[in-house]
Short mmCIF file of N, CA and C in Angstrom, two decimals:
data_model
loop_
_atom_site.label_atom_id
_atom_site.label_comp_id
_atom_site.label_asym_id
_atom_site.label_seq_id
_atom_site.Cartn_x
_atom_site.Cartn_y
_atom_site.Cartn_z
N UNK Y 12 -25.51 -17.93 -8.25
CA UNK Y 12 -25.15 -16.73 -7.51
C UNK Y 12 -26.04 -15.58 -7.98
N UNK Y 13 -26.04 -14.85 -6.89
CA UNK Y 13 -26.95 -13.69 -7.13
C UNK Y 13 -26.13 -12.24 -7.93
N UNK Y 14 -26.83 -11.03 -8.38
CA UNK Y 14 -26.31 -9.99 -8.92
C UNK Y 14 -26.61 -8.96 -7.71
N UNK Y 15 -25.04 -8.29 -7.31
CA UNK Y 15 -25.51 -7.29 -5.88
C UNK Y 15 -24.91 -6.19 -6.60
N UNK Y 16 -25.42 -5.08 -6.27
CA UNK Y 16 -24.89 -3.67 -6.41
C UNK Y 16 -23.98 -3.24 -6.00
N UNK Y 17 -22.98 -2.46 -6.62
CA UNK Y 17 -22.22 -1.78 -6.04
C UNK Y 17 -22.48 0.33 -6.26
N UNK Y 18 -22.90 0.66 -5.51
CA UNK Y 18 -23.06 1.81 -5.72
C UNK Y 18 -21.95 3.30 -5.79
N UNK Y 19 -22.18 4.20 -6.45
CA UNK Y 19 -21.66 4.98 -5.95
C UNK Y 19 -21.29 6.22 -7.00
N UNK Y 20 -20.38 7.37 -6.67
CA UNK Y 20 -20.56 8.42 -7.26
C UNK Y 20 -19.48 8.22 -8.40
N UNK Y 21 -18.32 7.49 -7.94
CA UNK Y 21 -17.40 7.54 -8.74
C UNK Y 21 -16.59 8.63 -9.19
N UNK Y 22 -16.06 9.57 -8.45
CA UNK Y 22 -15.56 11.04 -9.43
C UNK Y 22 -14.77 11.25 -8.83
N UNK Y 23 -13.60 10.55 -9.37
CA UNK Y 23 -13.43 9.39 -10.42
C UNK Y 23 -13.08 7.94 -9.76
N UNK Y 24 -13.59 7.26 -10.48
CA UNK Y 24 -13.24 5.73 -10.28
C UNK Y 24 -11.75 5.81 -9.89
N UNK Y 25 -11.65 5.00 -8.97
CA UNK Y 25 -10.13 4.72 -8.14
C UNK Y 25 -9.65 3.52 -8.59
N UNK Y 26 -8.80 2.63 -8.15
CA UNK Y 26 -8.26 1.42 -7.71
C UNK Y 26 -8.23 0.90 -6.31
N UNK Y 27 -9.32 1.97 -5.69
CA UNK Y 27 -9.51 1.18 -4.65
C UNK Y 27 -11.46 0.97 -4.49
N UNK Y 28 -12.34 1.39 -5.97
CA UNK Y 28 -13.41 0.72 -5.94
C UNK Y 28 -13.38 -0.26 -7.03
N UNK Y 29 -12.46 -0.30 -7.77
CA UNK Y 29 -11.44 -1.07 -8.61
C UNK Y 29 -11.95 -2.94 -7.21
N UNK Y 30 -10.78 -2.72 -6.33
CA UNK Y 30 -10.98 -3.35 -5.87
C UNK Y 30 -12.35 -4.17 -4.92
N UNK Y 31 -12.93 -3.46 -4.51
CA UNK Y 31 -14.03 -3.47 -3.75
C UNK Y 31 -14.72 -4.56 -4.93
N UNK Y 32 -14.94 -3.62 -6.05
CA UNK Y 32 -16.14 -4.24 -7.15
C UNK Y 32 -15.53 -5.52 -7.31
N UNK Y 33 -13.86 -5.88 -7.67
CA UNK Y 33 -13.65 -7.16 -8.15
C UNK Y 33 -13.76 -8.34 -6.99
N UNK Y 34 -13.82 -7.45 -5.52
CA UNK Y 34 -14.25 -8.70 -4.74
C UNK Y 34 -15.38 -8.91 -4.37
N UNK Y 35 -16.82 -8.33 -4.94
CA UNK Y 35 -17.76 -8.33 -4.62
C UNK Y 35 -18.61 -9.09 -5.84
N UNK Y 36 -17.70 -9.15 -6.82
CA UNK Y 36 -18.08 -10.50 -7.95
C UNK Y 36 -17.27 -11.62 -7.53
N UNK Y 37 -16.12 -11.93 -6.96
CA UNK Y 37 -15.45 -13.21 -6.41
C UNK Y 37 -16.74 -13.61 -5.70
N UNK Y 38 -17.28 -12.51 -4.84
CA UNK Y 38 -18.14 -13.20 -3.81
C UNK Y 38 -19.38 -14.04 -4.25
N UNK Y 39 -19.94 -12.72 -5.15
CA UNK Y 39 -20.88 -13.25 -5.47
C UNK Y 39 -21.46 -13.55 -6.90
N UNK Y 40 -20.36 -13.27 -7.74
CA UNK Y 40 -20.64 -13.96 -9.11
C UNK Y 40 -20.64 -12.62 -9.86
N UNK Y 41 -21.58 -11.76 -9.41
CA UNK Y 41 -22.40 -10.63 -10.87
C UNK Y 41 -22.33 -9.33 -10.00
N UNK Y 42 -22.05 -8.74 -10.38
CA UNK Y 42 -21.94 -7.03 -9.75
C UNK Y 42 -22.79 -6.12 -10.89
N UNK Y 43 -23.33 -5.01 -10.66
CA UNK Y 43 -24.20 -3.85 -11.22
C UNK Y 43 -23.41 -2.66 -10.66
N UNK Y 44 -22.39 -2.34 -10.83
CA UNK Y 44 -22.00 -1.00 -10.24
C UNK Y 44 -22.99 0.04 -11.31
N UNK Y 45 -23.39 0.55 -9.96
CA UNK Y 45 -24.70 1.62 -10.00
C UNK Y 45 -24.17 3.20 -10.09
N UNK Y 46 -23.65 4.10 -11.12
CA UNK Y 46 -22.86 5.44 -10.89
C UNK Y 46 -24.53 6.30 -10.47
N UNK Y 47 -24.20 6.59 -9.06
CA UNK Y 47 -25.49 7.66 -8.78
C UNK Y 47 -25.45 8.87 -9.28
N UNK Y 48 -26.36 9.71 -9.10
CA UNK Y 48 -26.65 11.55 -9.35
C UNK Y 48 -27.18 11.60 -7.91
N UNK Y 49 -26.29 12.74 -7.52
CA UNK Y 49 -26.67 13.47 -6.12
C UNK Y 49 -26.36 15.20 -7.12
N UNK Y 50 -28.24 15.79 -6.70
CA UNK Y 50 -28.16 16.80 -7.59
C UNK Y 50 -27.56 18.03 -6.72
N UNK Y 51 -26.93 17.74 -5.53
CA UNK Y 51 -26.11 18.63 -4.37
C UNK Y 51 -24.59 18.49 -4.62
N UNK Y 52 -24.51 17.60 -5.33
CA UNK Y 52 -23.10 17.34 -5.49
C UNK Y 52 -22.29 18.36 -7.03
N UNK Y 53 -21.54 18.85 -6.70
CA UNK Y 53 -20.50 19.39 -8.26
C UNK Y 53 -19.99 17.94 -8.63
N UNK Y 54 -19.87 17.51 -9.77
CA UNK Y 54 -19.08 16.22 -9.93
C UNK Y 54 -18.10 17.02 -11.00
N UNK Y 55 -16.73 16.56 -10.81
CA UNK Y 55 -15.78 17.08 -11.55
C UNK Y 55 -16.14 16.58 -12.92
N UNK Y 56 -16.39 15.08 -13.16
CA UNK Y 56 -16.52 14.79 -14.30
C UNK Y 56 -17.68 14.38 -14.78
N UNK Y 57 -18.95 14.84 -14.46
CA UNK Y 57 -20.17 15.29 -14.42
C UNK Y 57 -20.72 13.64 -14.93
N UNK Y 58 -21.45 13.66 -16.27
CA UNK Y 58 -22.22 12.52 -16.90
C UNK Y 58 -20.92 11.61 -17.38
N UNK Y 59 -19.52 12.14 -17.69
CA UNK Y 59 -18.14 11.49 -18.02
C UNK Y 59 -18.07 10.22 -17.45
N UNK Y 60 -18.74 10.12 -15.71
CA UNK Y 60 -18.01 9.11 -15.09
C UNK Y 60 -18.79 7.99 -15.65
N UNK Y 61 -19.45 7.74 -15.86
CA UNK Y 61 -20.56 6.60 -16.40
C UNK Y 61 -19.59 6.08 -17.27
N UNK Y 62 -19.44 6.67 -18.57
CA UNK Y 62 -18.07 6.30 -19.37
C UNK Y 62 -17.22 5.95 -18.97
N UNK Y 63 -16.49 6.76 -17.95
CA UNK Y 63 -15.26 6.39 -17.31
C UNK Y 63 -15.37 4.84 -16.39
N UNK Y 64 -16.50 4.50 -15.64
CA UNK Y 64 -16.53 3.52 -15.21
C UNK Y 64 -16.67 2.25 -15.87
N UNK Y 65 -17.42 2.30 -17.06
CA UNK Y 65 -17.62 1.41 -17.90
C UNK Y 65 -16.41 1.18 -19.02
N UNK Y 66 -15.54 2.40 -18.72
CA UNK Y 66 -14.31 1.94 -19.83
C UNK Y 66 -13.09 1.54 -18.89
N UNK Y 67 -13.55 1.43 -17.79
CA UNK Y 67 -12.59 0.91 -16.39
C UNK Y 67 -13.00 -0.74 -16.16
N UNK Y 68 -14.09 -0.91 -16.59
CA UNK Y 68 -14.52 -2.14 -16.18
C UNK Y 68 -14.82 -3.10 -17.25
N UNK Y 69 -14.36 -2.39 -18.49
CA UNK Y 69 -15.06 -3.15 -19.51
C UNK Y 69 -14.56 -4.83 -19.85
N UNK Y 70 -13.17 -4.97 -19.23
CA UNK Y 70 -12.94 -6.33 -19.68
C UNK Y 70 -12.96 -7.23 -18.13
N UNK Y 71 -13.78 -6.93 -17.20
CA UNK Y 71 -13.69 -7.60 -16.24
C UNK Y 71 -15.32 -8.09 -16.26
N UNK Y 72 -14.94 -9.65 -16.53
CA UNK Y 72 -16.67 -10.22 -16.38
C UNK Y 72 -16.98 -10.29 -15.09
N UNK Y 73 -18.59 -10.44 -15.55
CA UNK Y 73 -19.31 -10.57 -13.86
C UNK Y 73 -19.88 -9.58 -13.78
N UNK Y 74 -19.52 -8.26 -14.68
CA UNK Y 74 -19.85 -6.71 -13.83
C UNK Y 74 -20.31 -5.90 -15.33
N UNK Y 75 -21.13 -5.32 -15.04
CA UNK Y 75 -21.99 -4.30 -15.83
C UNK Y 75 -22.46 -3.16 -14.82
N UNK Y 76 -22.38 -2.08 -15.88
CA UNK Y 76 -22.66 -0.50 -15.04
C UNK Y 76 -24.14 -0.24 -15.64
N UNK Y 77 -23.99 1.20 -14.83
CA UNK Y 77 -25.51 1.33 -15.03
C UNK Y 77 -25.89 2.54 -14.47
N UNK Y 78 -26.30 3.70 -14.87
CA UNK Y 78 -26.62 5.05 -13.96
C UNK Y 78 -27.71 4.82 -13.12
N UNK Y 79 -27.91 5.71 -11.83
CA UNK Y 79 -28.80 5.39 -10.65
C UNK Y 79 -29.64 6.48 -10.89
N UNK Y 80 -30.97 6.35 -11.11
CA UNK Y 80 -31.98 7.75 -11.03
C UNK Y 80 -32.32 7.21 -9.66
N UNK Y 81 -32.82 8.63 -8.96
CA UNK Y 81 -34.14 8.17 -8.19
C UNK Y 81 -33.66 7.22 -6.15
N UNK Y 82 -34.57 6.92 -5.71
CA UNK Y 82 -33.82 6.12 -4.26
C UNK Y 82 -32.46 4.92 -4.70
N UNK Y 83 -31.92 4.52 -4.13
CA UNK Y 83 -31.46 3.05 -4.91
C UNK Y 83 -32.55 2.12 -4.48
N UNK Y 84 -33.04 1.95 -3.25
CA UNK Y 84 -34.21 0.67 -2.85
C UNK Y 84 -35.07 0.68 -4.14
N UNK Y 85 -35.47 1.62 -5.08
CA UNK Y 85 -36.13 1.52 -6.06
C UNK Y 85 -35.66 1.01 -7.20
N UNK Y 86 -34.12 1.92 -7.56
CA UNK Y 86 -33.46 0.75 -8.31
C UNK Y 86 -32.99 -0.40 -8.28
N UNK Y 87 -32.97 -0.78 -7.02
CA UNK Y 87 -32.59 -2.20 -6.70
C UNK Y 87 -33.84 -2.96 -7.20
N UNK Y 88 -34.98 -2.81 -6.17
CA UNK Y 88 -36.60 -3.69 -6.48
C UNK Y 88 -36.91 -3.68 -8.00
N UNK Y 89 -36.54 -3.23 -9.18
CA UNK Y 89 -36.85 -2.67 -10.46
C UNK Y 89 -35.91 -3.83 -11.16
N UNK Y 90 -34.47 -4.37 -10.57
CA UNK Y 90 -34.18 -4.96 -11.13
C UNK Y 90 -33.84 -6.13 -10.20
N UNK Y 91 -34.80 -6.73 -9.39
CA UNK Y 91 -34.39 -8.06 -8.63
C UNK Y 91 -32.70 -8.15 -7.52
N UNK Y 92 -32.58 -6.38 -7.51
CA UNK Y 92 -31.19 -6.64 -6.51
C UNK Y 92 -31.69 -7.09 -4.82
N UNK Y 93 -31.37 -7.45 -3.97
CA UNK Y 93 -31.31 -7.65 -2.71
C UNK Y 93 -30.41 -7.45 -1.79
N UNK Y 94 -29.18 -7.15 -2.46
CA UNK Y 94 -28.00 -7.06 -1.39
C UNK Y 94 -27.19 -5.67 -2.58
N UNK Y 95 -26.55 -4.72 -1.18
CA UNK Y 95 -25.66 -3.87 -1.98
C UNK Y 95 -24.63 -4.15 -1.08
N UNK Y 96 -23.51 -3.70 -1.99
CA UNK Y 96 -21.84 -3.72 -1.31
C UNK Y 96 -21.50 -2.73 -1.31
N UNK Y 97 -20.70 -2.40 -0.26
CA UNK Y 97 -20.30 -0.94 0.42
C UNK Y 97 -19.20 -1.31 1.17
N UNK Y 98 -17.78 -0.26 0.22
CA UNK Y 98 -16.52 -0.76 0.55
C UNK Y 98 -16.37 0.32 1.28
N UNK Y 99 -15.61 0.40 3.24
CA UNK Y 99 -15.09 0.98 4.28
C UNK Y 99 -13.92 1.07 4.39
N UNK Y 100 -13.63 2.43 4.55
CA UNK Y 100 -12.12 2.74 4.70
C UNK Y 100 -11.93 2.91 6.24
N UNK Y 101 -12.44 3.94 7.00
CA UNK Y 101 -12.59 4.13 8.50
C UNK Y 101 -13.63 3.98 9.05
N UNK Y 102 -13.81 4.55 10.30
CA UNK Y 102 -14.78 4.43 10.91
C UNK Y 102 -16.07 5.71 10.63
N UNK Y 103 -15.68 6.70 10.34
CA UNK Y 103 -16.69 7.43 9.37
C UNK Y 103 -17.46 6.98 8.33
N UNK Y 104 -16.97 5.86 7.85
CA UNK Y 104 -17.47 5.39 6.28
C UNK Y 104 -18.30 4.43 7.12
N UNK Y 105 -18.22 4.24 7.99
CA UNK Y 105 -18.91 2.85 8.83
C UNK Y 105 -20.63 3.32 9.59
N UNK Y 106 -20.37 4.83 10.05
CA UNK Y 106 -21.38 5.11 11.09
C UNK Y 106 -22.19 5.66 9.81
N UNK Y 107 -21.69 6.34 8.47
CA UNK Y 107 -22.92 6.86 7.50
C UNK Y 107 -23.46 5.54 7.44
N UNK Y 108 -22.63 4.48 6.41
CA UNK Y 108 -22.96 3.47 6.06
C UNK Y 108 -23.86 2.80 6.40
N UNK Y 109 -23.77 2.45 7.88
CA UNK Y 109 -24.98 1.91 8.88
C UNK Y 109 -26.01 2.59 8.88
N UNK Y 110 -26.16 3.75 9.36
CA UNK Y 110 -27.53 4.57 8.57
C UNK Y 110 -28.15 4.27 7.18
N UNK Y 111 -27.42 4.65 6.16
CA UNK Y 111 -28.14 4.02 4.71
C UNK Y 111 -28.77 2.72 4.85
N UNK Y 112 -27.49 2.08 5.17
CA UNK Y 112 -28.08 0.33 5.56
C UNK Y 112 -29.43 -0.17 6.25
N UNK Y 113 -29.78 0.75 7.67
CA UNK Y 113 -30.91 0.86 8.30
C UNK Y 113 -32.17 0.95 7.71
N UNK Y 114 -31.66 2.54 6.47
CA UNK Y 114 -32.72 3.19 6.07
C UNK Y 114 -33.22 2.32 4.76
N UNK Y 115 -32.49 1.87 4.29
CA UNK Y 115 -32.61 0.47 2.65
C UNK Y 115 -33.25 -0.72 3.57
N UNK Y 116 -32.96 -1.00 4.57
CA UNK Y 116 -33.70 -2.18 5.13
C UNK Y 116 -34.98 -2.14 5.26
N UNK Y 117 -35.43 -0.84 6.08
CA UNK Y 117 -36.21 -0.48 6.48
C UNK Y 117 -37.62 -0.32 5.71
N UNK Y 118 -36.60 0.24 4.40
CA UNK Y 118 -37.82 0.91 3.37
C UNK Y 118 -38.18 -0.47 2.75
N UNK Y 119 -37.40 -1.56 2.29
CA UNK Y 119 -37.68 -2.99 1.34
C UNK Y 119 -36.86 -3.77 1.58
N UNK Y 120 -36.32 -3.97 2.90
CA UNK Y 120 -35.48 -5.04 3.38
C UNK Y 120 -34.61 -5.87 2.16
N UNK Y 121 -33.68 -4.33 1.56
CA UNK Y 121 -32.69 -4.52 1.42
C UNK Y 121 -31.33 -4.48 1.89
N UNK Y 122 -30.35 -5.33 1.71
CA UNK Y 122 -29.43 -6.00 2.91
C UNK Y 122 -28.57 -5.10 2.39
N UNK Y 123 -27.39 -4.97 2.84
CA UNK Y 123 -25.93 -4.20 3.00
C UNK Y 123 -24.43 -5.21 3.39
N UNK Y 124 -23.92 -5.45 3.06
CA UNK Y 124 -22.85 -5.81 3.13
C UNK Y 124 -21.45 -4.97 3.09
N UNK Y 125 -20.72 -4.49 3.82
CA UNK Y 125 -20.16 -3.93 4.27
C UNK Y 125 -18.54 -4.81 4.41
N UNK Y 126 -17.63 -4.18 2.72
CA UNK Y 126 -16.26 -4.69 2.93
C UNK Y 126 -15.16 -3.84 3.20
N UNK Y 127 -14.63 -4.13 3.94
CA UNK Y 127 -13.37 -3.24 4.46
C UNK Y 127 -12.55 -3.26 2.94
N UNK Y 128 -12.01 -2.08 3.12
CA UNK Y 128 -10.64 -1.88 2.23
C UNK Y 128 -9.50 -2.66 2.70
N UNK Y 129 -8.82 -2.70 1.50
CA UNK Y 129 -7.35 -3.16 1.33
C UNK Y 129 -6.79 -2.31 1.81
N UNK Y 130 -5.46 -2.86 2.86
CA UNK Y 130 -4.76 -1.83 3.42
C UNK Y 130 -4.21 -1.29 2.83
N UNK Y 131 -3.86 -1.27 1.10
CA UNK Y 131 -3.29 -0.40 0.20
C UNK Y 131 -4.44 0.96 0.02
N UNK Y 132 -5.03 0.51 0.33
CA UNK Y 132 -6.32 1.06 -0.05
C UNK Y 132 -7.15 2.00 0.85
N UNK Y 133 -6.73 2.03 1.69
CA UNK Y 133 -7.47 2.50 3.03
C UNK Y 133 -7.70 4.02 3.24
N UNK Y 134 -6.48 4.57 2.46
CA UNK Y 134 -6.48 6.39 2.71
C UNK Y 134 -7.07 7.07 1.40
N UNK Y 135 -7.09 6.18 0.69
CA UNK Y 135 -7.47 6.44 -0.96
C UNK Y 135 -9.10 7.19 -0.58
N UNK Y 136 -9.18 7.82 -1.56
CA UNK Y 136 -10.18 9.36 -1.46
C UNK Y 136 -10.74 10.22 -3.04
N UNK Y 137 -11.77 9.56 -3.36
CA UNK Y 137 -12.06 10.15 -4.97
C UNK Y 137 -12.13 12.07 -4.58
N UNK Y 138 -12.68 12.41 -3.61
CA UNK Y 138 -12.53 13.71 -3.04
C UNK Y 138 -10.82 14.56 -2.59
N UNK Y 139 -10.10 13.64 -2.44
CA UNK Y 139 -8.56 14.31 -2.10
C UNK Y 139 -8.08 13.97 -3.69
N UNK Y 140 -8.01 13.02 -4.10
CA UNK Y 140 -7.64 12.89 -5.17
C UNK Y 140 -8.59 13.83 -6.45
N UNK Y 141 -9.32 14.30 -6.69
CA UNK Y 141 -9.95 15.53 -7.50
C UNK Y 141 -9.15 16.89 -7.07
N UNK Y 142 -8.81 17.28 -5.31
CA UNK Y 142 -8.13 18.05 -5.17
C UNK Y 142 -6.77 18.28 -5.43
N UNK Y 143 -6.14 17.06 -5.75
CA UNK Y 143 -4.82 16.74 -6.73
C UNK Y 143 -4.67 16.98 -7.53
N UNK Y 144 -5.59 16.60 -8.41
CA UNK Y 144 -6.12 16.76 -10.04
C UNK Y 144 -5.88 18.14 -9.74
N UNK Y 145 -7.04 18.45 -9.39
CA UNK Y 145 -7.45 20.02 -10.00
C UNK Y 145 -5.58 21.19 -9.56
N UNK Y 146 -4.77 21.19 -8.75
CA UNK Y 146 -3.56 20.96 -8.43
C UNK Y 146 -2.36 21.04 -9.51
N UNK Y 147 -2.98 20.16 -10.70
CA UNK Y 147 -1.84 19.85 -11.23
C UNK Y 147 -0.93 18.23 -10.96
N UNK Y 148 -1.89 18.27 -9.71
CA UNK Y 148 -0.75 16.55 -9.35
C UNK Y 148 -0.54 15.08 -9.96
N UNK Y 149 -0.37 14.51 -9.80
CA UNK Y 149 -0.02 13.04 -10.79
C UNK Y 149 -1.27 11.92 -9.77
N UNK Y 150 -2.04 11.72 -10.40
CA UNK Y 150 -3.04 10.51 -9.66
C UNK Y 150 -2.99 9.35 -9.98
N UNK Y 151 -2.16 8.79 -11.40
CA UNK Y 151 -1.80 8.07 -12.34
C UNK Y 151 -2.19 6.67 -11.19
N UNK Y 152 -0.79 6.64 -9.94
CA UNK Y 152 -1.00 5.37 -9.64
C UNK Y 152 -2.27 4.81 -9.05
N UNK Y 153 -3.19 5.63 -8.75
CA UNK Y 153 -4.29 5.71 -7.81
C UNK Y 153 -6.11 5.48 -9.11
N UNK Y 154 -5.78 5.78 -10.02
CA UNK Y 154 -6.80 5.60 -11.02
C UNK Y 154 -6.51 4.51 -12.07
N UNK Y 155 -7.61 4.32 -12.85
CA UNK Y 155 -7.61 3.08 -13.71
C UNK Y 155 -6.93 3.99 -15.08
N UNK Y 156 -5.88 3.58 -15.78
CA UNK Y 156 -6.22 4.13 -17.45
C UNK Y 156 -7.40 5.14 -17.74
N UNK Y 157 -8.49 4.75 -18.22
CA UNK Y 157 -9.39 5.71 -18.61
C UNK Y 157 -9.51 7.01 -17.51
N UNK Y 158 -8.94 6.79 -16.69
CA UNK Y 158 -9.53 8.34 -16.02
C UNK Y 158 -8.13 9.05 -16.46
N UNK Y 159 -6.99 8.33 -16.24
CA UNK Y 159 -5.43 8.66 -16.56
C UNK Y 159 -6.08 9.49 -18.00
N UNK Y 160 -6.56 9.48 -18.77
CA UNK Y 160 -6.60 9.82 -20.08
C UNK Y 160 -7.53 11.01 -20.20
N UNK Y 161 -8.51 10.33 -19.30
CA UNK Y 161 -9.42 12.12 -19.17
C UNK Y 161 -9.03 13.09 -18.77
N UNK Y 162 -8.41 13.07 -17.73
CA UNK Y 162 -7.30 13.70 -17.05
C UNK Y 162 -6.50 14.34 -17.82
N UNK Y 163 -6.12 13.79 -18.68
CA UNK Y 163 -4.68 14.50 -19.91
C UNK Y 163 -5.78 15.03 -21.00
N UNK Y 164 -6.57 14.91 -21.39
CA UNK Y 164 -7.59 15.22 -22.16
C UNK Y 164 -7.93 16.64 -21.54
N UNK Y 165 -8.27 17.01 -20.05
CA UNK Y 165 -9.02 18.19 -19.24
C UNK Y 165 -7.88 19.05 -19.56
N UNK Y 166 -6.34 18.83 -19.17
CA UNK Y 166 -5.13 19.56 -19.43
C UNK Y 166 -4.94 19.90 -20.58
N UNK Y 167 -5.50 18.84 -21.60
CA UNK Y 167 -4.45 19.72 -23.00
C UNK Y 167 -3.52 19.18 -23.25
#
């Protein structure tokens, strides 16, 4: 089996890329979840999530993290990836998605694979859920442990 990417910003890791990642090593053996830098983006938990993802994932084999500089088609070709996984909640997540997908093909005919969410999973939102956080609200059931802890760590 091959090693495919899973990309993404992570802020913060959910239980519903929780899921995505653990079925994208069922599939295919080896996962690289890739935490990107988008230098347009505020990330609540800035260089944290790298940590946070890797202390979310640390006892699940198959899967190793890894920060994203730069295009991903570059980080992919740099380390022999060919296929990335990209977990869909609606149909918004579908019409960007297909664009990236186009544009990764295009540039080094790298492939995209495209998994729907779990219907537990479907409304889940690292962006609504930060607006919780920041709130005061309880995200507990919706995050892994380690973010549960950063979280109480940011509060005090």
């Amino acid at each position: 089996m091959s090693t495919v990417l899973c990309p993404g910003s992570f802020d913060p890791i959910t239980v519903g890329h929780f899921d995505i990642i653990t079925r994208a090593r069922d599939l295919f053996g080896s996962v690289l979840v890739g935490v990107g830098r988008n230098n347009q983006k505020n990330y609540l938990f800035g260089d944290q999530r790298i940590d946070l993802v890797e202390e979310s994932l640390r006892d699940m084999e198959g899967v190793t993290v890894s920060p994203i500089e730069g295009l991903l088609v570059d980080f992919c070709q740099e380390r022999g990836i060919t296929t990335v996984v990209k977990g869909l909640r609606f149909g918004a997540d579908f019409d960007f998605e297909l664009q990236m997908a186009h544009m990764n093909r295009g540039l080094t005919g790298l492939e995209t694979v495209l998994l729907p969410a779990a219907a537990e999973h479907v409304t889940l939102s690292s962006t609504i859920l930060r607006e919780v956080m920041k709130l005061g609200g309880d995200v507990t059931p919706y995050v892994p442990p380690a973010v549960v802890r950063a979280i109480e760590a940011r509060r005090g």
